[in-house]
Amino acid sequence: MEINKYTRAGTLQSNDCLIHLYPPDQPGKITVEIDSPVLYEFGEQIKKCVLQVLADKSIEGCRVKVEDRGALDCTLAARTKTAVERAL
Amino acid sequence: MRKLRSLLFMPGNNPAMLVGADNLGADGLIFDLEDAVSINEKDAARDLVCNTLSTFSYKFVAVRINPVDSPYWQNDLTAICQKLPDAIVIPKASVRSIQIVEKTLSELLGDTAKQQMPAFLLLLENAVGIIEAAQIAQSSPYNQALLLGGEDYSTDMSIVRTKTAKELEFARFQLANVARAYNLQAFDTPFTDVEDSEGLAHDARFARSIGFTGKLAINPRQLQIISDAFSPSLNELQQARALVAAAEEASEKGLGVFSFQGKMVDLPVVRRAQQLLEVGYEYGLIDGD
């Protein structure tokens, strides 16, 4: 399944994140862009967390932009799930 | 359900508050999916609360779902079934709404419903709820506490809330009395002026004096004051301990009524002292011996 409209979920408050979800740049491709104060330390973990939710939701094509403000994994996953469900 | 003095509301869509909530000093927490969450963010709050419950453990946590006459409550229940909280706060509680929630949860939980069912904390916040408090209290075996929602109650009654809360007296006495009659805990309405510590202390002491066992809180700054107000003082505990010891001595002598510090003491007074000691023990204020 591919995302075919823009949605977002979350906030830019401390300990939260704002997930932007767009249709994919190319069909069948997932790209994740991350803006985070802890990108160097946790960038891979943030990406992994987002991709896991997309996989759980059977999303095979989308572009994700993560504006992270120090969100824990459970928050990242919740916001990604909400954004995906808003797109479906 | 263990005895709680304070229950602190936490907005369900705020991760910073949910994650750190257990360190604030509340006896229990209420993750709010109702009034603290805007209509456009109900889905986000539900996902966040669900994930937070699955990730962290809390001393005691309840979730306030949306009312059964709203379009949100079923999704709320479905979400929290993935990781059940200790309790569910049912807003605008009525016999019907409690039965609906119980039936829906039973269906969602299937064969394990009886073992897993969370406690029901019933928020009474309209005129009918206060009048029918006794029926509501008896409506489910999972009912564990009555909570007074003074703001919605005032709106329903078309009355103005004041600092003295004189206008809430009937509701408060009724709720405390019903809760005691059916062995439920009773939580007083929140004190909304978070800057007025003295007012809160006075309000909480009054609530305790008429039978409430705890109070709802809307700000962490209120927690210590509430805990103090609903805890027996050291002096009260020492007196109770001495009285119970005197009662045991009198009983050994075959006396039903005896004199303690110049006053006649009978069974209800002894029972009250024993209850006070039980509360002190439960709150960790005294040891169990």
Tab-separated table of C-alpha atoms in Angstrom:
chain	number	residue	atom	x	y	z
A	1	MET	CA	0.000	0.000	0.000
A	2	GLU	CA	1.197	3.523	-0.755
A	3	ILE	CA	0.470	6.812	0.937
A	4	ASN	CA	-1.322	9.068	-1.525
A	5	LYS	CA	-2.028	12.193	0.503
A	6	TYR	CA	-0.187	14.409	2.949
A	7	THR	CA	-0.896	13.939	6.648
A	8	ARG	CA	0.901	14.730	9.862
A	9	ALA	CA	0.726	13.880	13.555
A	10	GLY	CA	2.422	15.075	16.727
A	11	THR	CA	3.754	18.407	17.913
A	12	LEU	CA	7.014	20.302	18.181
A	13	GLN	CA	6.885	20.351	21.985
A	14	SER	CA	9.721	18.939	24.014
A	15	ASN	CA	9.711	15.127	24.203
A	16	ASP	CA	7.428	14.948	21.176
A	17	CYS	CA	7.910	14.787	17.409
A	18	LEU	CA	6.030	15.906	14.344
A	19	ILE	CA	5.691	13.263	11.662
A	20	HIS	CA	4.959	14.450	8.120
A	21	LEU	CA	3.824	11.793	5.715
A	22	TYR	CA	3.825	12.396	1.940
A	23	PRO	CA	3.172	10.309	-1.147
A	24	PRO	CA	6.405	8.610	-2.282
A	25	ASP	CA	8.909	10.347	-4.567
A	26	GLN	CA	8.989	7.141	-6.611
A	27	PRO	CA	6.366	4.376	-6.563
A	28	GLY	CA	7.221	1.593	-4.129
A	29	LYS	CA	9.906	3.556	-2.340
A	30	ILE	CA	10.115	4.645	1.290
A	31	THR	CA	12.349	7.571	2.234
A	32	VAL	CA	12.831	8.907	5.762
A	33	GLU	CA	14.214	12.375	6.463
A	34	ILE	CA	15.084	13.166	10.079
A	35	ASP	CA	15.607	16.491	11.814
A	36	SER	CA	16.655	15.828	15.402
A	37	PRO	CA	18.967	17.310	18.039
A	38	VAL	CA	20.159	13.751	18.666
A	39	LEU	CA	20.476	12.756	15.015
A	40	TYR	CA	24.082	11.635	15.386
A	41	GLU	CA	23.349	9.459	18.426
A	42	PHE	CA	19.868	8.173	17.634
A	43	GLY	CA	19.198	8.831	13.943
A	44	GLU	CA	19.371	5.149	13.023
A	45	GLN	CA	17.113	4.178	15.911
A	46	ILE	CA	14.551	6.815	14.944
A	47	LYS	CA	14.561	5.578	11.356
A	48	LYS	CA	14.235	1.961	12.469
A	49	CYS	CA	11.297	2.825	14.709
A	50	VAL	CA	9.450	4.682	11.921
A	51	LEU	CA	10.113	1.926	9.377
A	52	GLN	CA	8.827	-0.700	11.783
A	53	VAL	CA	5.476	1.069	12.107
A	54	LEU	CA	5.260	1.469	8.316
A	55	ALA	CA	5.956	-2.239	7.913
A	56	ASP	CA	3.335	-3.130	10.543
A	57	LYS	CA	0.859	-1.048	8.572
A	58	SER	CA	1.941	-2.630	5.243
A	59	ILE	CA	3.036	0.718	3.803
A	60	GLU	CA	5.339	0.161	0.848
A	61	GLY	CA	5.621	3.650	-0.565
A	62	CYS	CA	5.850	7.036	1.144
A	63	ARG	CA	8.116	9.895	2.135
A	64	VAL	CA	8.427	10.574	5.852
A	65	LYS	CA	9.831	13.683	7.472
A	66	VAL	CA	10.488	13.414	11.208
A	67	GLU	CA	10.871	16.633	13.212
A	68	ASP	CA	12.091	15.204	16.476
A	69	ARG	CA	12.173	17.088	19.755
A	70	GLY	CA	13.563	14.303	21.896
A	71	ALA	CA	10.716	11.803	21.524
A	72	LEU	CA	11.105	8.322	22.941
A	73	ASP	CA	10.481	5.305	20.726
A	74	CYS	CA	6.966	4.821	22.052
A	75	THR	CA	6.100	8.400	21.097
A	76	LEU	CA	7.731	8.146	17.652
A	77	ALA	CA	5.815	4.952	16.981
A	78	ALA	CA	2.519	6.408	18.199
A	79	ARG	CA	2.860	9.554	16.092
A	80	THR	CA	3.848	7.557	13.002
A	81	LYS	CA	0.891	5.228	13.481
A	82	THR	CA	-1.498	8.164	13.827
A	83	ALA	CA	-0.100	9.843	10.706
A	84	VAL	CA	-0.448	6.623	8.695
A	85	GLU	CA	-3.995	6.008	9.865
A	86	ARG	CA	-4.927	9.580	8.982
A	87	ALA	CA	-3.680	8.921	5.454
A	88	LEU	CA	-5.594	5.686	4.926
B	1	MET	CA	-7.995	-1.592	44.501
B	2	ARG	CA	-5.548	-0.191	47.007
B	3	LYS	CA	-6.395	3.020	48.825
B	4	LEU	CA	-5.387	6.209	47.019
B	5	ARG	CA	-5.329	9.763	48.315
B	6	SER	CA	-4.590	11.642	45.113
B	7	LEU	CA	-5.436	10.978	41.481
B	8	LEU	CA	-3.674	13.323	39.072
B	9	PHE	CA	-5.094	14.085	35.632
B	10	MET	CA	-2.554	14.013	32.804
B	11	PRO	CA	-3.485	15.165	29.285
B	12	GLY	CA	-3.434	12.128	27.034
B	13	ASN	CA	-1.737	13.818	24.091
B	14	ASN	CA	1.312	15.167	25.925
B	15	PRO	CA	4.220	12.687	25.855
B	16	ALA	CA	6.421	14.664	28.247
B	17	MET	CA	3.728	14.536	30.913
B	18	LEU	CA	2.768	10.906	30.368
B	19	VAL	CA	6.310	9.583	30.414
B	20	GLY	CA	7.417	11.334	33.598
B	21	ALA	CA	4.103	11.216	35.411
B	22	ASP	CA	4.937	8.455	37.867
B	23	ASN	CA	7.658	10.547	39.487
B	24	LEU	CA	5.387	13.415	40.445
B	25	GLY	CA	4.226	11.968	43.751
B	26	ALA	CA	0.613	11.105	42.967
B	27	ASP	CA	-0.863	7.944	44.448
B	28	GLY	CA	-2.482	7.367	41.074
B	29	LEU	CA	-2.662	8.888	37.597
B	30	ILE	CA	-5.494	9.445	35.162
B	31	PHE	CA	-4.457	9.625	31.509
B	32	ASP	CA	-7.169	11.750	30.003
B	33	LEU	CA	-8.625	11.037	26.568
B	34	GLU	CA	-11.673	13.225	27.184
B	35	ASP	CA	-11.715	16.915	28.091
B	36	ALA	CA	-7.949	17.475	27.918
B	37	VAL	CA	-7.797	16.348	24.298
B	38	SER	CA	-9.184	18.371	21.393
B	39	ILE	CA	-11.558	16.639	19.009
B	40	ASN	CA	-8.979	16.666	16.178
B	41	GLU	CA	-6.389	14.910	18.337
B	42	LYS	CA	-8.467	12.078	19.835
B	43	ASP	CA	-6.801	9.512	17.585
B	44	ALA	CA	-3.300	10.766	18.378
B	45	ALA	CA	-3.931	10.763	22.138
B	46	ARG	CA	-5.332	7.242	21.971
B	47	ASP	CA	-2.237	5.944	20.135
B	48	LEU	CA	0.095	7.777	22.491
B	49	VAL	CA	-1.606	6.570	25.671
B	50	CYS	CA	-1.709	3.028	24.330
B	51	ASN	CA	2.023	3.019	23.476
B	52	THR	CA	2.963	4.675	26.764
B	53	LEU	CA	1.035	2.080	28.766
B	54	SER	CA	2.762	-0.668	26.804
B	55	THR	CA	6.205	0.798	27.453
B	56	PHE	CA	6.171	2.049	31.054
B	57	SER	CA	4.857	0.699	34.310
B	58	TYR	CA	3.073	2.915	36.791
B	59	LYS	CA	2.148	2.561	40.457
B	60	PHE	CA	-1.507	3.028	39.542
B	61	VAL	CA	-2.839	4.337	36.277
B	62	ALA	CA	-6.355	4.887	34.996
B	63	VAL	CA	-7.545	6.096	31.610
B	64	ARG	CA	-10.492	8.456	31.291
B	65	ILE	CA	-12.335	7.404	28.156
B	66	ASN	CA	-14.771	9.583	26.259
B	67	PRO	CA	-18.475	9.437	27.196
B	68	VAL	CA	-20.590	6.669	25.695
B	69	ASP	CA	-22.753	9.235	23.911
B	70	SER	CA	-19.685	10.434	21.964
B	71	PRO	CA	-18.249	8.846	18.787
B	72	TYR	CA	-14.886	8.095	20.471
B	73	TRP	CA	-15.369	5.772	23.435
B	74	GLN	CA	-15.371	2.466	21.521
B	75	ASN	CA	-12.043	3.250	19.887
B	76	ASP	CA	-10.728	4.304	23.295
B	77	LEU	CA	-11.637	0.935	24.793
B	78	THR	CA	-10.292	-1.008	21.824
B	79	ALA	CA	-6.974	0.832	22.065
B	80	ILE	CA	-6.427	0.363	25.792
B	81	CYS	CA	-7.270	-3.327	25.573
B	82	GLN	CA	-3.812	-3.795	24.036
B	83	LYS	CA	-2.347	-2.946	27.449
B	84	LEU	CA	-4.952	-2.511	30.102
B	85	PRO	CA	-4.564	0.198	32.715
B	86	ASP	CA	-5.433	-0.498	36.366
B	87	ALA	CA	-8.702	1.350	35.973
B	88	ILE	CA	-11.023	3.115	33.576
B	89	VAL	CA	-12.649	6.409	34.460
B	90	ILE	CA	-16.167	6.465	33.072
B	91	PRO	CA	-17.275	10.079	32.567
B	92	LYS	CA	-20.866	11.207	33.111
B	93	ALA	CA	-21.434	7.828	34.743
B	94	SER	CA	-24.915	6.361	34.726
B	95	VAL	CA	-26.165	2.813	35.198
B	96	ARG	CA	-26.535	2.574	31.424
B	97	SER	CA	-23.082	3.884	30.568
B	98	ILE	CA	-21.419	1.540	33.059
B	99	GLN	CA	-23.303	-1.444	31.658
B	100	ILE	CA	-22.337	-0.453	28.115
B	101	VAL	CA	-18.661	-0.162	29.034
B	102	GLU	CA	-18.693	-3.446	30.934
B	103	LYS	CA	-20.398	-5.284	28.060
B	104	THR	CA	-18.051	-3.841	25.446
B	105	LEU	CA	-14.953	-4.625	27.476
B	106	SER	CA	-16.206	-8.149	28.151
B	107	GLU	CA	-16.570	-8.692	24.406
B	108	LEU	CA	-13.151	-7.220	23.654
B	109	LEU	CA	-11.397	-9.254	26.335
B	110	GLY	CA	-13.245	-12.499	25.598
B	111	ASP	CA	-12.647	-15.490	27.845
B	112	THR	CA	-10.230	-13.643	30.088
B	113	ALA	CA	-12.544	-10.707	30.768
B	114	LYS	CA	-13.233	-11.600	34.385
B	115	GLN	CA	-9.562	-11.936	35.264
B	116	GLN	CA	-8.406	-8.877	33.353
B	117	MET	CA	-11.216	-6.397	33.818
B	118	PRO	CA	-9.857	-3.084	35.091
B	119	ALA	CA	-11.520	-1.287	37.977
B	120	PHE	CA	-14.240	1.219	37.120
B	121	LEU	CA	-13.892	4.699	38.582
B	122	LEU	CA	-17.195	6.485	38.131
B	123	LEU	CA	-17.236	10.186	37.491
B	124	LEU	CA	-20.515	11.638	38.728
B	125	GLU	CA	-20.902	15.029	37.133
B	126	ASN	CA	-24.533	15.840	36.590
B	127	ALA	CA	-27.677	16.198	38.670
B	128	VAL	CA	-29.087	12.797	37.701
B	129	GLY	CA	-25.766	11.126	38.519
B	130	ILE	CA	-25.800	12.559	42.032
B	131	ILE	CA	-29.438	11.611	42.632
B	132	GLU	CA	-28.906	8.084	41.287
B	133	ALA	CA	-25.520	7.617	42.954
B	134	ALA	CA	-26.667	4.581	44.941
B	135	GLN	CA	-27.918	2.708	41.867
B	136	ILE	CA	-24.802	3.703	39.941
B	137	ALA	CA	-22.546	2.500	42.760
B	138	GLN	CA	-24.178	-0.942	42.660
B	139	SER	CA	-24.348	-1.273	38.887
B	140	SER	CA	-21.207	-3.377	38.339
B	141	PRO	CA	-18.943	-5.633	40.395
B	142	TYR	CA	-15.998	-3.728	38.901
B	143	ASN	CA	-16.995	-0.394	40.428
B	144	GLN	CA	-14.275	0.697	42.843
B	145	ALA	CA	-14.656	4.427	43.344
B	146	LEU	CA	-16.954	7.409	42.928
B	147	LEU	CA	-15.432	10.658	41.673
B	148	LEU	CA	-17.121	14.034	41.881
B	149	GLY	CA	-16.836	16.230	38.798
B	150	GLY	CA	-17.732	19.615	40.241
B	151	GLU	CA	-17.300	21.695	37.100
B	152	ASP	CA	-19.653	19.714	34.868
B	153	TYR	CA	-22.053	19.257	37.768
B	154	SER	CA	-22.197	23.036	38.249
B	155	THR	CA	-22.830	23.529	34.554
B	156	ASP	CA	-25.600	20.941	34.607
B	157	MET	CA	-27.137	22.633	37.658
B	158	SER	CA	-26.728	26.108	36.129
B	159	ILE	CA	-24.939	27.279	39.251
B	160	VAL	CA	-21.763	29.269	39.655
B	161	ARG	CA	-18.689	27.685	41.236
B	162	THR	CA	-17.317	29.657	44.170
B	163	LYS	CA	-14.228	29.355	46.334
B	164	THR	CA	-16.229	28.204	49.357
B	165	ALA	CA	-17.863	25.455	47.248
B	166	LYS	CA	-21.054	25.851	49.273
B	167	GLU	CA	-22.974	25.085	46.081
B	168	LEU	CA	-21.411	21.587	45.942
B	169	GLU	CA	-22.323	20.538	49.467
B	170	PHE	CA	-25.304	18.364	48.610
B	171	ALA	CA	-23.367	16.544	45.898
B	172	ARG	CA	-20.348	16.074	48.139
B	173	PHE	CA	-22.271	14.699	51.121
B	174	GLN	CA	-24.348	12.454	48.888
B	175	LEU	CA	-21.367	11.040	47.018
B	176	ALA	CA	-19.260	10.449	50.136
B	177	ASN	CA	-22.161	8.773	51.896
B	178	VAL	CA	-23.023	6.486	48.973
B	179	ALA	CA	-19.397	5.518	48.465
B	180	ARG	CA	-19.093	4.538	52.126
B	181	ALA	CA	-22.383	2.618	52.002
B	182	TYR	CA	-21.170	0.465	49.106
B	183	ASN	CA	-17.547	0.191	50.190
B	184	LEU	CA	-16.128	2.302	47.386
B	185	GLN	CA	-13.426	4.943	47.546
B	186	ALA	CA	-14.619	8.533	47.187
B	187	PHE	CA	-12.638	11.236	45.377
B	188	ASP	CA	-13.539	14.869	45.700
B	189	THR	CA	-13.661	17.256	42.752
B	190	PRO	CA	-10.413	19.051	41.793
B	191	PHE	CA	-9.604	22.410	43.355
B	192	THR	CA	-9.185	24.532	40.259
B	193	ASP	CA	-7.124	27.464	41.590
B	194	VAL	CA	-3.662	25.936	41.397
B	195	GLU	CA	-2.058	29.043	42.927
B	196	ASP	CA	-4.101	28.876	46.138
B	197	SER	CA	-2.391	26.285	48.348
B	198	GLU	CA	-4.171	27.406	51.495
B	199	GLY	CA	-7.558	27.184	49.805
B	200	LEU	CA	-6.742	23.696	48.549
B	201	ALA	CA	-5.639	22.538	52.002
B	202	HIS	CA	-8.871	23.847	53.541
B	203	ASP	CA	-10.971	22.299	50.771
B	204	ALA	CA	-9.223	18.919	51.060
B	205	ARG	CA	-9.511	18.826	54.858
B	206	PHE	CA	-13.238	19.524	54.563
B	207	ALA	CA	-13.615	16.734	51.998
B	208	ARG	CA	-11.856	14.297	54.296
B	209	SER	CA	-13.982	15.419	57.261
B	210	ILE	CA	-17.192	14.391	55.482
B	211	GLY	CA	-15.941	11.008	54.310
B	212	PHE	CA	-14.006	11.432	51.092
B	213	THR	CA	-10.978	9.172	50.923
B	214	GLY	CA	-9.046	11.216	48.354
B	215	LYS	CA	-9.142	14.076	45.925
B	216	LEU	CA	-8.624	14.597	42.204
B	217	ALA	CA	-5.698	16.812	41.232
B	218	ILE	CA	-5.022	18.849	38.105
B	219	ASN	CA	-1.502	20.012	38.909
B	220	PRO	CA	1.469	18.221	40.497
B	221	ARG	CA	1.843	21.126	42.940
B	222	GLN	CA	-1.420	20.033	44.559
B	223	LEU	CA	-0.271	16.520	45.379
B	224	GLN	CA	1.592	17.020	48.637
B	225	ILE	CA	-1.205	19.133	50.091
B	226	ILE	CA	-3.768	16.489	49.163
B	227	SER	CA	-1.653	13.644	50.546
B	228	ASP	CA	-1.195	15.523	53.818
B	229	ALA	CA	-4.900	16.287	54.109
B	230	PHE	CA	-5.959	12.683	53.554
B	231	SER	CA	-3.279	11.090	55.716
B	232	PRO	CA	-3.766	10.611	59.432
B	233	SER	CA	-1.385	12.795	61.436
B	234	LEU	CA	1.279	11.213	63.636
B	235	ASN	CA	-0.648	12.379	66.688
B	236	GLU	CA	-3.862	10.788	65.388
B	237	LEU	CA	-2.026	7.520	64.766
B	238	GLN	CA	-0.418	7.513	68.223
B	239	GLN	CA	-3.800	8.158	69.829
B	240	ALA	CA	-5.383	5.414	67.770
B	241	ARG	CA	-2.667	2.962	68.691
B	242	ALA	CA	-3.014	3.737	72.393
B	243	LEU	CA	-6.791	3.430	72.182
B	244	VAL	CA	-6.654	0.069	70.402
B	245	ALA	CA	-4.176	-1.196	73.016
B	246	ALA	CA	-6.512	-0.007	75.791
B	247	ALA	CA	-9.431	-1.722	74.040
B	248	GLU	CA	-7.528	-5.020	73.924
B	249	GLU	CA	-6.757	-4.715	77.603
B	250	ALA	CA	-10.416	-3.941	78.382
B	251	SER	CA	-11.536	-6.882	76.280
B	252	GLU	CA	-9.290	-9.228	78.259
B	253	LYS	CA	-11.036	-7.984	81.374
B	254	GLY	CA	-14.409	-8.618	79.755
B	255	LEU	CA	-15.316	-4.930	79.466
B	256	GLY	CA	-17.365	-3.776	76.463
B	257	VAL	CA	-17.179	-0.108	77.405
B	258	PHE	CA	-14.144	1.418	79.058
B	259	SER	CA	-12.601	4.748	79.917
B	260	PHE	CA	-9.729	6.152	77.839
B	261	GLN	CA	-8.160	9.495	78.722
B	262	GLY	CA	-11.245	10.455	80.698
B	263	LYS	CA	-13.756	9.580	77.963
B	264	MET	CA	-16.047	6.594	77.650
B	265	VAL	CA	-15.125	4.419	74.693
B	266	ASP	CA	-17.297	1.821	72.997
B	267	LEU	CA	-17.013	-0.376	69.918
B	268	PRO	CA	-17.594	2.233	67.149
B	269	VAL	CA	-14.804	4.400	68.579
B	270	VAL	CA	-12.454	1.411	68.679
B	271	ARG	CA	-13.409	0.468	65.136
B	272	ARG	CA	-12.656	4.028	63.977
B	273	ALA	CA	-9.222	3.870	65.591
B	274	GLN	CA	-8.558	0.524	63.915
B	275	GLN	CA	-9.579	1.979	60.534
B	276	LEU	CA	-7.200	4.882	61.077
B	277	LEU	CA	-4.355	2.474	61.808
B	278	GLU	CA	-5.206	0.452	58.699
B	279	VAL	CA	-5.073	3.634	56.613
B	280	GLY	CA	-1.767	4.653	58.228
B	281	TYR	CA	-0.360	1.225	57.478
B	282	GLU	CA	-1.593	1.287	53.890
B	283	TYR	CA	0.002	4.689	53.256
B	284	GLY	CA	3.266	3.522	54.820
B	285	LEU	CA	3.005	5.973	57.731
B	286	ILE	CA	3.346	3.224	60.353
B	287	ASP	CA	4.619	-0.317	60.344
B	288	GLY	CA	2.250	-3.236	60.428
B	289	ASP	CA	2.874	-4.458	63.972
